[in-house]
Amino acid sequence: MIVTEKLFEIEDQTEKLIQAILASKSFESYKINRQAMYESNEVQKKQKEFLDAKDSFERIEAYGNHAPDFRTKQRAVRKAKRALDLSEEVAEFRFSETEIQTVLDLVGMAVAKTISDDIKVDAGNPFFEKGKHSGCGGSCHAS
């Protein structure tokens, strides 16, 4: 690659874009909610309960329905995961995480569209509807 003034201009614009994203309300909300989630004793307790239930289930999972308490342990994992996901701090964090992902998806699509309409952008949000998606069509991992 040949280094030109154009490359330096692109680098400067990229840095401005990064700083704008880092200064945005969406990112600030993300940081606050992330910190609140990690500092919450309730979330830590629920996360430990989930990890313990998951570990207990994984030890017998390979045996399937033949293992004693298979369904009970499976339900315990789901119940612990649901309790963790529904805690206020985790829910707020997930919401702000989705919000910042949407911002990043929009930026990626805007950059791609500026170059060409034919560029496919795989948005991180599967519910993203404001542009073309390019998934692998189910054959990404075909060997």
Coordinates of C-alpha atoms in Angstrom, one line a residue:
M1 CA 0.0 0.0 0.0
I2 CA 1.3 3.4 -0.9
V3 CA 1.1 6.0 1.8
T4 CA -0.4 9.3 0.5
E5 CA -2.0 12.4 1.9
K6 CA -5.4 10.7 1.2
L7 CA -4.5 7.9 3.6
F8 CA -3.7 10.4 6.3
E9 CA -7.0 12.2 5.7
I10 CA -8.9 8.9 6.1
E11 CA -7.0 8.2 9.2
D12 CA -7.9 11.6 10.7
Q13 CA -11.5 11.1 9.8
T14 CA -11.6 7.7 11.3
E15 CA -10.1 9.1 14.6
K16 CA -12.8 11.8 14.6
L17 CA -15.5 9.2 14.1
I18 CA -14.1 7.1 16.9
Q19 CA -14.1 10.1 19.2
A20 CA -17.6 11.0 18.3
I21 CA -18.8 7.5 19.1
L22 CA -17.0 7.5 22.4
A23 CA -18.5 10.9 23.3
S24 CA -22.1 9.8 22.3
K25 CA -24.9 9.4 24.8
S26 CA -25.3 5.8 23.7
F27 CA -21.7 4.9 24.6
E28 CA -21.9 6.8 27.9
S29 CA -25.1 4.9 28.7
Y30 CA -23.3 1.6 27.8
K31 CA -20.4 2.4 30.1
I32 CA -22.6 3.3 33.0
N33 CA -24.8 0.3 32.6
R34 CA -21.8 -2.0 32.2
Q35 CA -20.2 -0.7 35.4
A36 CA -23.5 -1.0 37.3
M37 CA -24.0 -4.5 36.2
Y38 CA -20.5 -5.6 37.2
E39 CA -20.7 -3.9 40.5
S40 CA -24.1 -5.3 41.5
N41 CA -24.0 -7.9 44.3
E42 CA -27.4 -9.2 43.1
V43 CA -26.0 -9.8 39.6
Q44 CA -22.9 -11.5 40.9
K45 CA -25.1 -13.8 43.1
K46 CA -27.4 -14.7 40.2
Q47 CA -24.4 -15.2 37.9
K48 CA -22.8 -17.6 40.4
E49 CA -26.1 -19.5 40.7
F50 CA -26.3 -19.7 36.9
L51 CA -22.7 -20.9 36.5
D52 CA -23.1 -23.5 39.3
A53 CA -26.3 -24.8 37.7
K54 CA -24.7 -24.8 34.3
D55 CA -21.7 -26.7 35.6
S56 CA -23.9 -29.2 37.3
F57 CA -25.9 -29.8 34.2
E58 CA -22.8 -30.0 31.9
R59 CA -21.5 -32.9 34.0
I60 CA -24.5 -35.1 33.1
E61 CA -25.5 -33.6 29.8
A62 CA -23.7 -36.2 27.6
Y63 CA -25.9 -38.9 29.2
G64 CA -29.1 -37.2 28.1
N65 CA -32.4 -38.5 29.5
H66 CA -30.6 -41.5 31.0
A67 CA -28.9 -39.3 33.7
P68 CA -30.6 -38.9 37.0
D69 CA -32.2 -35.5 37.4
F70 CA -31.4 -34.6 33.8
R71 CA -34.7 -32.5 33.3
T72 CA -34.4 -31.0 36.8
K73 CA -30.9 -29.8 36.2
Q74 CA -31.8 -28.6 32.7
R75 CA -34.7 -26.6 34.1
A76 CA -32.5 -25.2 36.9
V77 CA -30.1 -23.8 34.3
R78 CA -32.9 -22.2 32.3
K79 CA -34.4 -20.8 35.5
A80 CA -31.1 -19.4 36.7
K81 CA -30.3 -17.9 33.3
R82 CA -33.8 -16.3 33.1
A83 CA -33.3 -14.8 36.6
L84 CA -30.0 -13.4 35.6
D85 CA -31.3 -12.0 32.3
L86 CA -34.3 -10.4 33.9
S87 CA -32.4 -8.6 36.6
E88 CA -32.6 -4.8 36.1
E89 CA -28.9 -4.2 35.8
V90 CA -28.4 -6.9 33.1
A91 CA -31.5 -5.9 31.2
E92 CA -30.4 -2.2 31.1
F93 CA -26.9 -3.3 30.0
R94 CA -28.2 -5.5 27.2
F95 CA -30.5 -2.6 26.0
S96 CA -27.6 -0.2 25.9
E97 CA -25.3 -2.8 24.3
T98 CA -27.9 -3.3 21.5
E99 CA -28.2 0.5 21.2
I100 CA -24.4 1.0 20.7
Q101 CA -24.3 -2.0 18.3
T102 CA -27.0 -0.3 16.2
V103 CA -24.9 2.8 16.0
L104 CA -21.9 0.8 14.9
D105 CA -24.0 -1.1 12.3
L106 CA -25.3 2.3 10.9
V107 CA -21.7 3.6 10.7
G108 CA -20.5 0.4 8.9
M109 CA -23.4 0.6 6.5
A110 CA -22.8 4.3 5.8
V111 CA -19.1 3.7 5.1
A112 CA -19.9 0.7 2.8
K113 CA -22.6 2.6 0.9
T114 CA -20.3 5.5 0.4
I115 CA -17.9 3.2 -1.5
S116 CA -20.4 1.1 -3.3
D117 CA -24.0 -0.1 -3.0
D118 CA -22.8 -3.6 -3.9
I119 CA -20.7 -4.0 -0.7
K120 CA -22.4 -6.4 1.7
V121 CA -22.4 -5.5 5.3
D122 CA -23.1 -8.1 8.0
A123 CA -24.7 -6.2 10.8
G124 CA -24.1 -7.4 14.3
N125 CA -27.8 -7.1 15.2
P126 CA -29.9 -9.9 13.5
F127 CA -33.0 -7.6 13.8
F128 CA -31.3 -4.7 12.0
E129 CA -33.6 -3.7 9.1
K130 CA -32.2 -0.5 7.7
G131 CA -30.1 -2.0 5.0
K132 CA -28.8 -5.0 3.2
H133 CA -27.6 -7.9 5.2
S134 CA -25.1 -10.3 4.0
G135 CA -25.0 -13.4 5.9
C136 CA -23.3 -16.5 4.7
G137 CA -26.6 -18.0 3.7
G138 CA -25.9 -21.0 5.9
S139 CA -22.9 -22.2 4.0
C140 CA -20.1 -20.3 5.8
H141 CA -18.7 -23.3 7.6
A142 CA -19.2 -25.8 4.8
S143 CA -16.1 -27.9 4.2

